[in-house]
XYZ file of C-alpha atoms in Angstrom:
369
model
C -18.158 90.608 57.963
C -16.165 91.042 61.147
C -13.407 93.524 60.382
C -12.553 94.005 64.046
C -11.065 90.497 64.256
C -9.075 91.055 61.095
C -7.556 94.247 62.490
C -6.833 92.559 65.851
C -4.952 89.745 64.042
C -2.822 92.246 62.141
C -2.008 94.093 65.345
C -1.161 90.848 67.178
C 1.334 89.936 64.417
C 2.882 93.421 64.326
C 1.543 93.957 60.822
C -0.966 96.746 61.476
C -0.078 99.845 59.445
C -0.602 103.333 60.834
C -0.234 106.827 59.410
C 1.855 109.586 60.879
C 0.702 113.128 60.149
C 2.963 115.650 58.423
C 2.631 119.198 59.793
C 5.003 120.754 57.271
C 6.095 120.620 53.649
C 7.900 117.552 52.362
C 11.655 117.695 52.809
C 14.700 116.317 54.630
C 13.699 118.400 57.668
C 10.046 118.032 58.566
C 7.536 118.270 61.359
C 5.761 114.908 61.782
C 3.161 114.325 64.496
C 4.167 117.802 65.716
C 7.780 116.667 66.246
C 10.823 118.072 64.406
C 12.514 115.198 62.584
C 15.074 114.430 59.903
C 13.231 112.497 57.219
C 14.963 109.379 55.841
C 11.944 107.577 54.354
C 10.628 109.850 51.596
C 10.750 109.080 47.878
C 11.550 112.755 47.234
C 15.033 111.643 46.228
C 16.149 114.841 44.506
C 14.589 117.118 47.158
C 12.362 118.803 44.578
C 8.942 118.480 46.269
C 9.430 121.800 48.102
C 11.826 123.445 45.653
C 11.055 127.190 45.343
C 11.292 127.234 41.526
C 8.817 124.351 41.231
C 6.424 125.957 43.722
C 6.619 129.189 41.726
C 5.849 127.301 38.514
C 2.883 125.592 40.201
C 1.452 128.959 41.266
C 1.851 130.263 37.713
C 0.084 127.146 36.450
C -2.842 127.624 38.834
C -3.186 131.253 37.780
C -3.320 130.232 34.122
C -5.239 126.934 34.254
C -7.096 126.953 37.576
C -7.171 124.202 40.201
C -8.590 121.266 38.278
C -8.708 119.873 34.760
C -12.472 119.319 34.834
C -12.637 116.216 32.644
C -10.746 113.251 31.213
C -8.133 113.749 28.508
C -10.495 112.541 25.785
C -13.254 114.994 26.727
C -12.065 118.536 27.629
C -9.318 117.893 30.180
C -6.298 117.705 27.876
C -4.590 121.123 27.944
C -1.615 122.561 26.108
C 0.317 122.067 29.362
C -0.385 118.326 29.289
C 0.604 118.187 25.642
C 3.881 120.081 26.150
C 4.827 117.905 29.108
C 4.213 114.703 27.120
C 6.443 116.035 24.339
C 9.148 116.925 26.877
C 8.996 113.490 28.539
C 9.254 111.744 25.168
C 12.336 113.833 24.353
C 13.815 113.289 27.836
C 13.525 109.507 27.495
C 14.550 109.423 23.824
C 11.246 107.942 22.713
C 8.773 108.835 19.955
C 5.836 109.636 22.249
C 4.691 109.741 25.853
C 1.348 109.581 27.657
C 0.475 111.005 31.099
C -1.348 109.084 33.839
C -2.462 110.154 37.299
C -0.172 107.666 39.091
C 2.285 104.848 38.488
C -0.311 102.352 39.704
C -2.902 103.532 37.163
C -0.269 103.648 34.414
C 0.681 100.016 34.980
C -2.955 98.943 35.141
C -3.536 101.027 32.029
C -0.826 99.241 30.058
C -2.175 95.805 30.951
C -5.778 96.777 30.273
C -4.806 97.933 26.779
C -2.836 94.734 26.118
C -5.621 92.429 27.372
C -6.256 90.972 23.895
C -2.719 91.391 22.564
C -0.600 89.100 24.802
C -0.925 85.447 25.734
C 1.560 85.340 28.590
C 3.538 87.498 30.980
C 6.632 86.693 33.049
C 7.632 88.983 35.889
C 10.523 89.421 38.310
C 9.612 87.924 41.670
C 10.097 91.270 43.460
C 8.074 93.459 41.088
C 5.827 96.172 42.455
C 2.257 95.215 43.422
C 0.747 97.269 40.570
C 2.516 95.095 37.989
C 1.152 91.941 39.643
C -2.338 93.451 39.807
C -2.063 94.425 36.118
C -1.340 90.802 35.243
C -4.405 89.689 37.206
C -6.492 92.297 35.387
C -5.610 90.709 32.085
C -6.529 87.298 33.508
C -3.064 85.778 32.986
C -1.594 83.377 35.530
C 1.157 84.990 37.638
C 4.443 83.653 36.310
C 7.522 84.792 38.205
C 11.218 84.332 37.582
C 13.810 84.416 40.357
C 14.800 87.944 41.282
C 17.292 89.440 38.830
C 18.137 85.944 37.557
C 18.545 85.924 33.786
C 18.885 82.145 33.610
C 15.563 81.726 35.432
C 13.977 84.233 33.035
C 15.355 82.427 29.969
C 13.984 79.092 31.217
C 10.525 80.613 31.763
C 10.456 82.151 28.296
C 11.409 78.867 26.614
C 8.153 77.372 27.864
C 5.993 80.113 26.308
C 4.421 80.458 22.869
C 2.649 83.355 21.213
C 3.101 87.054 21.945
C 4.187 87.827 25.491
C 5.449 90.415 27.931
C 8.512 90.366 30.203
C 7.982 92.798 33.050
C 10.469 94.190 35.560
C 11.031 97.057 37.929
C 14.174 98.986 37.059
C 15.130 99.971 40.598
C 13.397 97.622 43.023
C 11.431 99.590 45.582
C 12.188 97.502 48.672
C 15.737 96.305 47.871
C 17.207 99.252 45.996
C 19.035 97.071 43.488
C 18.646 97.459 39.709
C 17.482 95.195 36.917
C 19.831 94.126 34.125
C 17.772 95.757 31.349
C 20.351 95.109 28.622
C 20.653 91.438 29.686
C 16.859 91.002 29.533
C 16.740 92.674 26.126
C 19.361 90.257 24.832
C 17.364 87.244 26.037
C 14.118 88.330 24.385
C 15.759 89.591 21.178
C 14.249 88.111 18.003
C 11.335 86.563 19.920
C 7.708 87.639 19.937
C 8.254 89.258 23.322
C 8.003 92.842 24.505
C 9.915 94.267 27.480
C 8.033 96.467 29.934
C 9.927 98.256 32.673
C 8.705 100.244 35.673
C 11.296 102.920 36.424
C 9.438 104.587 39.307
C 12.490 104.691 41.563
C 15.169 105.343 38.941
C 13.667 108.088 36.813
C 15.484 111.369 37.204
C 18.420 109.729 39.003
C 19.876 107.314 36.476
C 19.922 107.651 32.695
C 17.111 105.411 31.383
C 18.050 102.344 29.366
C 15.166 101.754 26.958
C 15.643 99.060 24.285
C 13.917 99.556 20.919
C 10.179 98.818 20.745
C 9.909 98.336 24.516
C 7.514 99.914 27.027
C 8.814 102.393 29.608
C 6.839 103.651 32.605
C 8.043 106.106 35.240
C 6.470 108.173 37.971
C 6.571 111.928 38.545
C 5.846 112.002 42.279
C 9.191 110.627 43.490
C 12.467 112.078 42.164
C 10.488 114.593 40.036
C 8.867 115.874 43.190
C 5.278 116.500 42.018
C 2.651 113.907 41.006
C 1.610 111.600 38.170
C 3.281 109.121 35.850
C 3.883 108.566 32.178
C 4.436 105.824 29.626
C 6.813 106.379 26.722
C 7.539 104.278 23.666
C 6.819 103.950 19.949
C 4.292 106.440 18.559
C 1.891 103.697 17.440
C 1.927 102.060 20.890
C 1.155 105.334 22.665
C -1.715 105.995 20.256
C -2.952 102.449 20.948
C -2.889 103.223 24.712
C -4.978 106.365 24.148
C -7.611 104.228 22.401
C -7.563 101.155 24.618
C -6.329 101.993 28.126
C -9.352 102.137 30.400
C -7.604 103.834 33.371
C -6.545 106.560 30.909
C -9.925 106.923 29.197
C -12.065 106.998 32.314
C -9.968 109.137 34.704
C -10.037 112.900 35.133
C -6.801 114.388 33.799
C -4.135 115.680 36.177
C -4.502 119.396 36.892
C -2.723 121.320 34.145
C -0.974 123.366 36.831
C 0.914 120.242 37.942
C 2.132 119.740 34.390
C 3.386 123.337 34.404
C 5.331 122.584 37.604
C 6.683 119.330 36.155
C 8.188 121.217 33.204
C 10.316 123.128 35.728
C 11.123 119.865 37.503
C 12.413 118.313 34.260
C 14.517 121.418 33.676
C 16.112 121.095 37.129
C 16.710 117.359 36.642
C 18.388 118.048 33.298
C 20.814 120.445 34.980
C 22.153 117.502 37.019
C 23.070 119.379 40.216
C 20.600 117.535 42.460
C 21.604 114.112 41.061
C 25.237 114.866 41.788
C 24.415 115.780 45.390
C 22.304 112.644 45.772
C 24.969 110.290 44.377
C 27.585 111.826 46.709
C 25.231 111.329 49.665
C 24.550 107.695 48.722
C 28.291 106.993 48.539
C 28.877 108.662 51.906
C 25.953 106.757 53.465
C 27.347 103.409 52.349
C 30.903 104.276 53.374
C 29.814 105.358 56.846
C 27.570 102.298 57.264
C 30.501 100.066 56.349
C 32.755 101.765 58.901
C 30.127 101.095 61.581
C 29.710 97.453 60.509
C 26.054 97.853 59.563
C 25.017 95.184 57.054
C 22.948 97.072 54.500
C 21.905 95.269 51.295
C 23.904 95.942 48.119
C 22.420 99.032 46.507
C 23.779 102.078 44.681
C 20.340 103.731 44.504
C 18.683 106.099 46.979
C 16.979 103.098 48.618
C 19.157 101.518 51.319
C 17.488 98.581 53.114
C 18.635 97.094 56.409
C 17.085 93.643 56.867
C 15.915 93.024 60.434
C 13.777 89.884 59.947
C 11.317 90.258 62.800
C 8.429 92.656 62.246
C 8.233 93.525 65.957
C 11.969 94.336 66.116
C 11.805 96.449 62.945
C 8.924 98.433 64.461
C 10.789 98.843 67.743
C 13.951 100.203 66.073
C 11.859 102.530 63.875
C 10.140 103.913 67.005
C 13.482 104.349 68.807
C 14.881 106.308 65.846
C 11.748 108.480 65.687
C 12.148 109.406 69.363
C 15.740 110.358 68.525
C 14.521 112.638 65.730
C 14.878 110.421 62.653
C 11.962 109.143 60.562
C 12.702 105.707 59.030
C 9.879 103.363 58.063
C 9.652 99.745 59.143
C 8.572 97.730 56.088
C 6.832 94.444 56.898
C 4.960 91.643 55.152
C 3.030 91.527 52.872
C 5.039 94.347 51.276
C 8.134 92.209 51.701
C 8.446 88.380 52.031
C 7.858 86.736 55.434
C 10.731 87.091 57.949
C 12.359 89.857 55.905
C 10.994 92.939 57.683
C 13.383 95.820 57.248
C 14.169 99.436 57.810
C 13.975 101.169 54.434
C 16.274 104.175 54.453
C 16.026 106.638 51.598
C 18.818 109.133 50.932
C 17.950 112.518 49.449
C 19.943 115.192 47.678
C 19.469 117.747 50.473
C 20.607 115.544 53.341
C 23.812 116.815 54.908
C 26.779 114.552 55.686
C 26.318 115.474 59.354
C 22.677 114.244 59.268
C 23.699 110.980 57.627
C 26.452 110.348 60.185
C 24.175 111.146 63.123
C 21.464 108.817 61.773
C 23.790 105.875 61.246
C 25.323 106.274 64.692
C 21.813 106.121 66.223
C 21.032 103.039 64.091
C 24.200 101.368 65.321
C 23.211 102.090 68.929
C 19.678 100.795 68.383
C 20.942 97.557 66.802
C 23.295 96.786 69.712
């Protein structure tokens, strides 16, 4: 196989991805590629990844549990720290039980692998995360998609199905920043043999979760929660079923117990609400300032604020200009987003200052001219 040609084609079409190197801890102020920058492309929405209380809890966890868990949950890797965190996450989301996974990707694959013999169809929002699409493929179901956030399109798709099925949606969409109408979806599938599954990777910790009865809720712990991992919460019987049938759960080494110890502190800080309040204020200021400058950001009240550019080459160019000016903003290109919809994906964090937001948007306005 000639991989060189493949890479050359990606580069020619401005689709080659590259990695910048962080030389500091995660935060709104960072050193990237040995350059001091203001970071506007992290998923550390609540600015908890480098929070001193969480770091202190992590050190305490390492001192008590060591560096690694040593085995899968079903062998000897499931500690009291894992157990306590699962109980806390179930309580936080108002569900009967919760189950930890190493990442959101593995959690989504884990749900689908467990449901392989239980569902006959799945319908997904057109802009769902790649892990949800891959989970559908794992089960061997055809990829059925309804128009983005369109309840009428969803209802029409469901009418054509028979047998037990799954309706799957992101809660906050990772590239657009808008939110699913969870209550509207629940109303459509009510009294049918259909289960709702939602991926709340980008909303957990920021917005109060909306979880209809007997539905499946997945969220990650490496974004707003600032650490690592993911969890699924729901009815006690469903979580027990996952423990028995989810292959990514069964055959993966458990997260280090020290991380679970740190995540307990993260949940405590999230529950206090101070970081969410700072984040929401920053989002409102970001949108107000962007409007004053005439910048056409997509409609979003989440931390994700996309500016559609269209051309991949132009999106890369503006991203590079901003980096030289001291602001890190990623250019998102196909296949992550549809063709001709390359964008700059800005993410607002709790610890950004109003001065930083204003300076960024003024530089964006200059670069767009």
